[in-house]
mmCIF file of C-alpha atoms and ligand atoms in Angstrom:
data_model
loop_
_atom_site.group_PDB
_atom_site.id
_atom_site.type_symbol
_atom_site.label_atom_id
_atom_site.label_comp_id
_atom_site.label_asym_id
_atom_site.label_seq_id
_atom_site.Cartn_x
_atom_site.Cartn_y
_atom_site.Cartn_z
ATOM 1 C CA UNK A 212 115.957 99.806 116.058
ATOM 2 C CA UNK A 213 114.895 97.425 113.330
ATOM 3 C CA UNK A 214 111.534 98.268 111.788
ATOM 4 C CA UNK A 215 109.511 95.769 109.764
ATOM 5 C CA UNK A 216 106.679 97.040 107.590
ATOM 6 C CA UNK A 217 103.624 94.890 108.290
ATOM 7 C CA UNK A 218 102.378 93.719 104.889
ATOM 8 C CA UNK A 219 99.890 91.128 106.192
ATOM 9 C CA UNK A 220 100.308 87.460 106.990
ATOM 10 C CA UNK A 221 101.909 84.567 105.170
ATOM 11 C CA UNK A 222 100.292 81.137 104.874
ATOM 12 C CA UNK A 223 100.128 79.705 108.359
ATOM 13 C CA UNK A 224 99.433 83.099 109.905
ATOM 14 C CA UNK A 225 102.924 84.403 110.583
ATOM 15 C CA UNK A 226 103.314 88.149 109.954
ATOM 16 C CA UNK A 227 104.823 89.173 106.609
ATOM 17 C CA UNK A 228 107.336 91.895 107.432
ATOM 18 C CA UNK A 229 109.330 93.976 105.005
ATOM 19 C CA UNK A 230 112.639 95.287 106.347
ATOM 20 C CA UNK A 231 112.428 99.057 105.927
ATOM 21 C CA UNK A 232 116.191 99.624 105.997
ATOM 22 C CA UNK A 233 116.662 97.060 103.277
ATOM 23 C CA UNK A 234 113.886 98.673 101.263
ATOM 24 C CA UNK A 235 115.529 102.084 101.571
ATOM 25 C CA UNK A 236 118.919 100.696 100.579
ATOM 26 C CA UNK A 237 117.644 98.923 97.474
ATOM 27 C CA UNK A 238 114.967 99.311 94.823
ATOM 28 C CA UNK A 239 111.714 97.433 94.446
ATOM 29 C CA UNK A 240 109.892 96.441 91.280
ATOM 30 C CA UNK A 241 106.325 95.111 91.433
ATOM 31 C CA UNK A 242 104.997 93.374 88.352
ATOM 32 C CA UNK A 243 101.557 91.845 87.851
ATOM 33 C CA UNK A 244 98.634 91.724 85.456
ATOM 34 C CA UNK A 245 95.880 94.295 85.543
ATOM 35 C CA UNK A 246 93.808 93.723 88.666
ATOM 36 C CA UNK A 247 96.423 91.554 90.367
ATOM 37 C CA UNK A 248 96.756 94.031 93.225
ATOM 38 C CA UNK A 249 99.831 96.157 92.515
ATOM 39 C CA UNK A 250 98.277 99.465 93.496
ATOM 40 C CA UNK A 251 96.725 97.787 96.538
ATOM 41 C CA UNK A 252 100.138 96.472 97.583
ATOM 42 C CA UNK A 253 101.771 99.876 97.133
ATOM 43 C CA UNK A 254 99.008 101.454 99.171
ATOM 44 C CA UNK A 255 99.536 98.949 101.986
ATOM 45 C CA UNK A 256 103.273 99.540 101.900
ATOM 46 C CA UNK A 257 102.764 103.310 102.079
ATOM 47 C CA UNK A 258 100.183 103.186 104.867
ATOM 48 C CA UNK A 259 102.264 100.854 106.985
ATOM 49 C CA UNK A 260 105.488 102.822 106.568
ATOM 50 C CA UNK A 261 104.086 106.375 106.635
ATOM 51 C CA UNK A 262 105.102 106.950 110.234
ATOM 52 C CA UNK A 263 108.682 105.830 109.630
ATOM 53 C CA UNK A 264 109.812 107.373 106.386
ATOM 54 C CA UNK A 265 109.194 110.275 104.028
ATOM 55 C CA UNK A 266 107.218 109.273 100.927
ATOM 56 C CA UNK A 267 106.732 110.757 97.481
ATOM 57 C CA UNK A 268 104.209 109.143 95.158
ATOM 58 C CA UNK A 269 103.893 109.718 91.431
ATOM 59 C CA UNK A 270 100.196 109.001 90.988
ATOM 60 C CA UNK A 271 98.882 108.804 87.400
ATOM 61 C CA UNK A 272 95.379 107.615 88.333
ATOM 62 C CA UNK A 273 94.525 109.365 91.579
ATOM 63 C CA UNK A 274 94.774 106.139 93.605
ATOM 64 C CA UNK A 275 96.855 107.704 96.347
ATOM 65 C CA UNK A 276 95.513 111.222 96.955
ATOM 66 C CA UNK A 277 93.444 109.983 99.909
ATOM 67 C CA UNK A 278 96.694 109.319 101.791
ATOM 68 C CA UNK A 279 96.452 113.008 102.668
ATOM 69 C CA UNK A 280 93.352 112.435 104.826
ATOM 70 C CA UNK A 281 94.923 109.949 107.203
ATOM 71 C CA UNK A 282 98.623 110.559 106.888
ATOM 72 C CA UNK A 283 98.872 114.208 105.958
ATOM 73 C CA UNK A 284 100.537 113.835 102.563
ATOM 74 C CA UNK A 285 100.595 117.080 100.637
ATOM 75 C CA UNK A 286 98.769 116.665 97.321
ATOM 76 C CA UNK A 287 100.518 118.474 94.470
ATOM 77 C CA UNK A 288 98.581 119.041 91.280
ATOM 78 C CA UNK A 289 100.781 118.132 88.307
ATOM 79 C CA UNK A 290 99.300 120.887 86.173
ATOM 80 C CA UNK A 291 101.864 123.541 87.030
ATOM 81 C CA UNK A 292 104.712 125.416 85.414
ATOM 82 C CA UNK A 293 108.204 123.964 85.447
ATOM 83 C CA UNK A 294 109.417 126.599 87.914
ATOM 84 C CA UNK A 295 106.570 125.814 90.303
ATOM 85 C CA UNK A 296 107.192 122.055 90.158
ATOM 86 C CA UNK A 297 110.917 122.519 90.742
ATOM 87 C CA UNK A 298 110.234 124.862 93.667
ATOM 88 C CA UNK A 299 107.802 122.446 95.294
ATOM 89 C CA UNK A 300 110.038 119.394 94.812
ATOM 90 C CA UNK A 301 112.988 121.275 96.299
ATOM 91 C CA UNK A 302 111.013 122.289 99.372
ATOM 92 C CA UNK A 303 109.605 118.767 99.738
ATOM 93 C CA UNK A 304 113.177 117.523 100.134
ATOM 94 C CA UNK A 305 114.275 120.347 102.409
ATOM 95 C CA UNK A 306 111.369 119.895 104.797
ATOM 96 C CA UNK A 307 111.054 116.121 104.417
ATOM 97 C CA UNK A 308 107.332 116.347 103.713
ATOM 98 C CA UNK A 309 105.485 113.374 102.232
ATOM 99 C CA UNK A 310 103.585 114.190 99.078
ATOM 100 C CA UNK A 311 101.491 112.836 96.221
ATOM 101 C CA UNK A 312 102.068 114.243 92.747
ATOM 102 C CA UNK A 313 98.605 113.896 91.271
ATOM 103 C CA UNK A 314 98.596 113.484 87.495
ATOM 104 C CA UNK A 315 95.044 112.262 87.063
ATOM 105 C CA UNK A 316 93.278 113.713 84.052
ATOM 106 C CA UNK A 317 96.446 115.031 82.371
ATOM 107 C CA UNK A 318 97.443 114.061 78.837
ATOM 108 C CA UNK A 319 100.213 111.438 78.587
ATOM 109 C CA UNK A 320 102.681 114.112 77.483
ATOM 110 C CA UNK A 321 101.805 116.331 80.403
ATOM 111 C CA UNK A 322 102.068 113.463 82.883
ATOM 112 C CA UNK A 323 105.553 112.618 81.654
ATOM 113 C CA UNK A 324 106.663 116.210 81.689
ATOM 114 C CA UNK A 325 105.420 116.886 85.231
ATOM 115 C CA UNK A 326 106.804 113.622 86.640
ATOM 116 C CA UNK A 327 110.142 114.162 84.891
ATOM 117 C CA UNK A 328 110.569 117.712 86.180
ATOM 118 C CA UNK A 329 109.505 116.754 89.706
ATOM 119 C CA UNK A 330 111.757 113.688 89.958
ATOM 120 C CA UNK A 331 114.728 115.524 88.487
ATOM 121 C CA UNK A 332 114.333 118.365 90.967
ATOM 122 C CA UNK A 333 114.258 115.851 93.826
ATOM 123 C CA UNK A 334 117.343 114.186 92.376
ATOM 124 C CA UNK A 335 119.144 117.537 92.052
ATOM 125 C CA UNK A 336 118.486 118.522 95.671
ATOM 126 C CA UNK A 337 121.414 120.013 97.547
ATOM 127 C CA UNK A 338 123.631 117.455 99.307
ATOM 128 C CA UNK A 339 122.454 118.775 102.681
ATOM 129 C CA UNK A 340 119.009 117.388 101.920
ATOM 130 C CA UNK A 341 119.823 113.875 100.823
ATOM 131 C CA UNK A 342 117.500 112.337 103.397
ATOM 132 C CA UNK A 343 115.987 108.912 102.789
ATOM 133 C CA UNK A 344 112.687 109.027 100.918
ATOM 134 C CA UNK A 345 110.556 106.312 99.363
ATOM 135 C CA UNK A 346 109.724 107.318 95.797
ATOM 136 C CA UNK A 347 106.776 105.272 94.571
ATOM 137 C CA UNK A 348 105.842 105.277 90.880
ATOM 138 C CA UNK A 349 102.703 103.347 89.921
ATOM 139 C CA UNK A 350 102.245 102.493 86.224
ATOM 140 C CA UNK A 351 105.967 103.037 85.750
ATOM 141 C CA UNK A 352 105.791 102.061 82.062
ATOM 142 C CA UNK A 353 103.981 105.358 81.437
ATOM 143 C CA UNK A 354 107.058 107.267 82.577
ATOM 144 C CA UNK A 355 109.752 104.917 81.299
ATOM 145 C CA UNK A 356 108.315 103.215 78.219
ATOM 146 C CA UNK A 357 110.526 100.709 76.432
ATOM 147 C CA UNK A 358 109.453 101.984 73.012
ATOM 148 C CA UNK A 359 108.646 105.483 71.832
ATOM 149 C CA UNK A 360 104.889 105.873 71.423
ATOM 150 C CA UNK A 361 102.643 108.735 70.415
ATOM 151 C CA UNK A 362 104.074 111.111 72.984
ATOM 152 C CA UNK A 363 106.515 113.859 72.048
ATOM 153 C CA UNK A 364 110.178 112.921 71.976
ATOM 154 C CA UNK A 365 110.969 115.765 74.375
ATOM 155 C CA UNK A 366 108.555 114.553 77.077
ATOM 156 C CA UNK A 367 109.737 110.973 76.670
ATOM 157 C CA UNK A 368 113.411 111.896 77.041
ATOM 158 C CA UNK A 369 112.765 114.044 80.083
ATOM 159 C CA UNK A 370 110.695 111.436 81.879
ATOM 160 C CA UNK A 371 112.877 108.479 80.923
ATOM 161 C CA UNK A 372 115.987 110.344 82.087
ATOM 162 C CA UNK A 373 114.371 111.143 85.414
ATOM 163 C CA UNK A 374 113.266 107.530 85.943
ATOM 164 C CA UNK A 375 116.746 106.281 85.048
ATOM 165 C CA UNK A 376 118.292 108.692 87.555
ATOM 166 C CA UNK A 377 115.842 107.537 90.208
ATOM 167 C CA UNK A 378 116.462 103.837 89.687
ATOM 168 C CA UNK A 379 120.164 103.835 88.789
ATOM 169 C CA UNK A 380 121.700 106.798 90.601
ATOM 170 C CA UNK A 381 119.193 107.723 93.293
ATOM 171 C CA UNK A 382 120.415 105.567 96.180
ATOM 172 C CA UNK A 383 123.317 107.788 97.171
ATOM 173 C CA UNK A 384 120.941 110.736 97.273
ATOM 174 C CA UNK A 385 118.520 108.941 99.550
ATOM 175 C CA UNK A 386 115.972 108.197 96.825
ATOM 176 C CA UNK A 387 114.607 104.668 97.198
ATOM 177 C CA UNK A 388 112.635 103.824 94.075
ATOM 178 C CA UNK A 389 109.575 101.583 94.275
ATOM 179 C CA UNK A 390 107.939 101.036 90.897
ATOM 180 C CA UNK A 391 105.001 98.996 89.642
ATOM 181 C CA UNK A 392 104.118 97.901 86.131
ATOM 182 C CA UNK A 393 101.867 95.456 84.288
ATOM 183 C CA UNK A 394 104.523 94.194 81.897
ATOM 184 C CA UNK A 395 108.284 94.195 82.221
ATOM 185 C CA UNK A 396 108.503 94.294 78.437
ATOM 186 C CA UNK A 397 106.769 97.690 78.414
ATOM 187 C CA UNK A 398 109.306 99.145 80.830
ATOM 188 C CA UNK A 399 112.659 100.557 79.708
ATOM 189 C CA UNK A 400 115.333 97.942 80.455
ATOM 190 C CA UNK A 401 117.775 100.128 82.365
ATOM 191 C CA UNK A 402 114.997 101.350 84.664
ATOM 192 C CA UNK A 403 114.038 97.792 85.624
ATOM 193 C CA UNK A 404 117.591 96.456 85.750
ATOM 194 C CA UNK A 405 118.656 97.972 89.068
ATOM 195 C CA UNK A 406 115.633 96.734 91.007
ATOM 196 C CA UNK A 407 116.979 93.903 93.135
ATOM 197 C CA UNK A 408 113.723 93.229 94.968
HETATM 198 N N1 ATP B 55 95.433 91.794 99.080
HETATM 199 C C1 ATP B 55 94.212 92.191 98.708
HETATM 200 N N2 ATP B 55 93.153 92.005 99.503
HETATM 201 C C2 ATP B 55 91.923 92.414 99.123
HETATM 202 N N3 ATP B 55 91.640 93.034 97.958
HETATM 203 C C3 ATP B 55 92.656 93.250 97.128
HETATM 204 C C4 ATP B 55 93.985 92.844 97.455
HETATM 205 N N4 ATP B 55 94.787 93.186 96.415
HETATM 206 C C5 ATP B 55 93.983 93.786 95.517
HETATM 207 N N5 ATP B 55 92.708 93.823 95.925
HETATM 208 C C6 ATP B 55 91.579 94.377 95.179
HETATM 209 O O1 ATP B 55 91.667 93.954 93.829
HETATM 210 C C7 ATP B 55 91.335 94.998 92.936
HETATM 211 C C8 ATP B 55 92.455 95.238 91.930
HETATM 212 O O2 ATP B 55 93.625 95.650 92.623
HETATM 213 P P1 ATP B 55 94.579 96.812 92.118
HETATM 214 O O3 ATP B 55 93.800 97.997 91.673
HETATM 215 O O4 ATP B 55 95.592 97.021 93.175
HETATM 216 O O5 ATP B 55 95.223 96.111 90.848
HETATM 217 P P2 ATP B 55 96.408 96.609 89.906
HETATM 218 O O6 ATP B 55 97.383 95.484 89.799
HETATM 219 O O7 ATP B 55 96.921 97.912 90.389
HETATM 220 O O8 ATP B 55 95.687 96.778 88.511
HETATM 221 P P3 ATP B 55 96.025 97.785 87.304
HETATM 222 O O9 ATP B 55 97.282 97.277 86.666
HETATM 223 O O10 ATP B 55 94.845 97.661 86.393
HETATM 224 O O11 ATP B 55 96.188 99.151 87.894
HETATM 225 C C9 ATP B 55 91.042 96.228 93.784
HETATM 226 O O12 ATP B 55 89.656 96.394 93.916
HETATM 227 C C10 ATP B 55 91.684 95.897 95.111
HETATM 228 O O13 ATP B 55 91.010 96.536 96.160
HETATM 229 MG MG1 MG B 56 96.970 99.799 89.586
#
């Protein structure tokens, strides 16, 4: 069965459908200025595909935690130990549960660390659990910055490595990366390069 995600209508009124199989087989990059509707678009994509596919959202601003009310996503607080984050991410893959990693209110360093650990643990899941999952990262430049900023080198390496794994080597493992950013120039080149949509 071919499933199209209903994204709205195009000019003229015809439905705008996004092929879910194609989305899962490739990677999507959304770029637009602040306020142009990136988070809104991601939200629409998630709501419309929630019944078809497992979803994991890295949420730096708390835009997506309310998905739990209507769609039952598990909300995971990013302020946890490494062992806890690895344990949760591993179980999320085993049980194919949709979840939101909530990083709102954490320092930039902490956000990178938590996202990096979580994504790496999903990437390292046992081969038996390589089920398809949409991995949505809003404000992707926070996790894969093109230049080193004020954050610690350790957090930057961890997070950048995890984002590179997601976008360059995730497909085989079922990880379908969907990332959004304000500026391509702020995003590490190799993270953006593999996004064909
Ligand atoms: N297709 C749409 N229809 C109606 N309202 C929209 C649509 N897209 C975006 N909006 C509204 O526009 C505002 C800005 O959208 P959004 O927060 O998604 O922008 P953004 O690109 O994520 O910005 P930022 O980079 O600052 O996070 C929001 O209030 C949102 O509800
Ligand atoms: Mg946004």
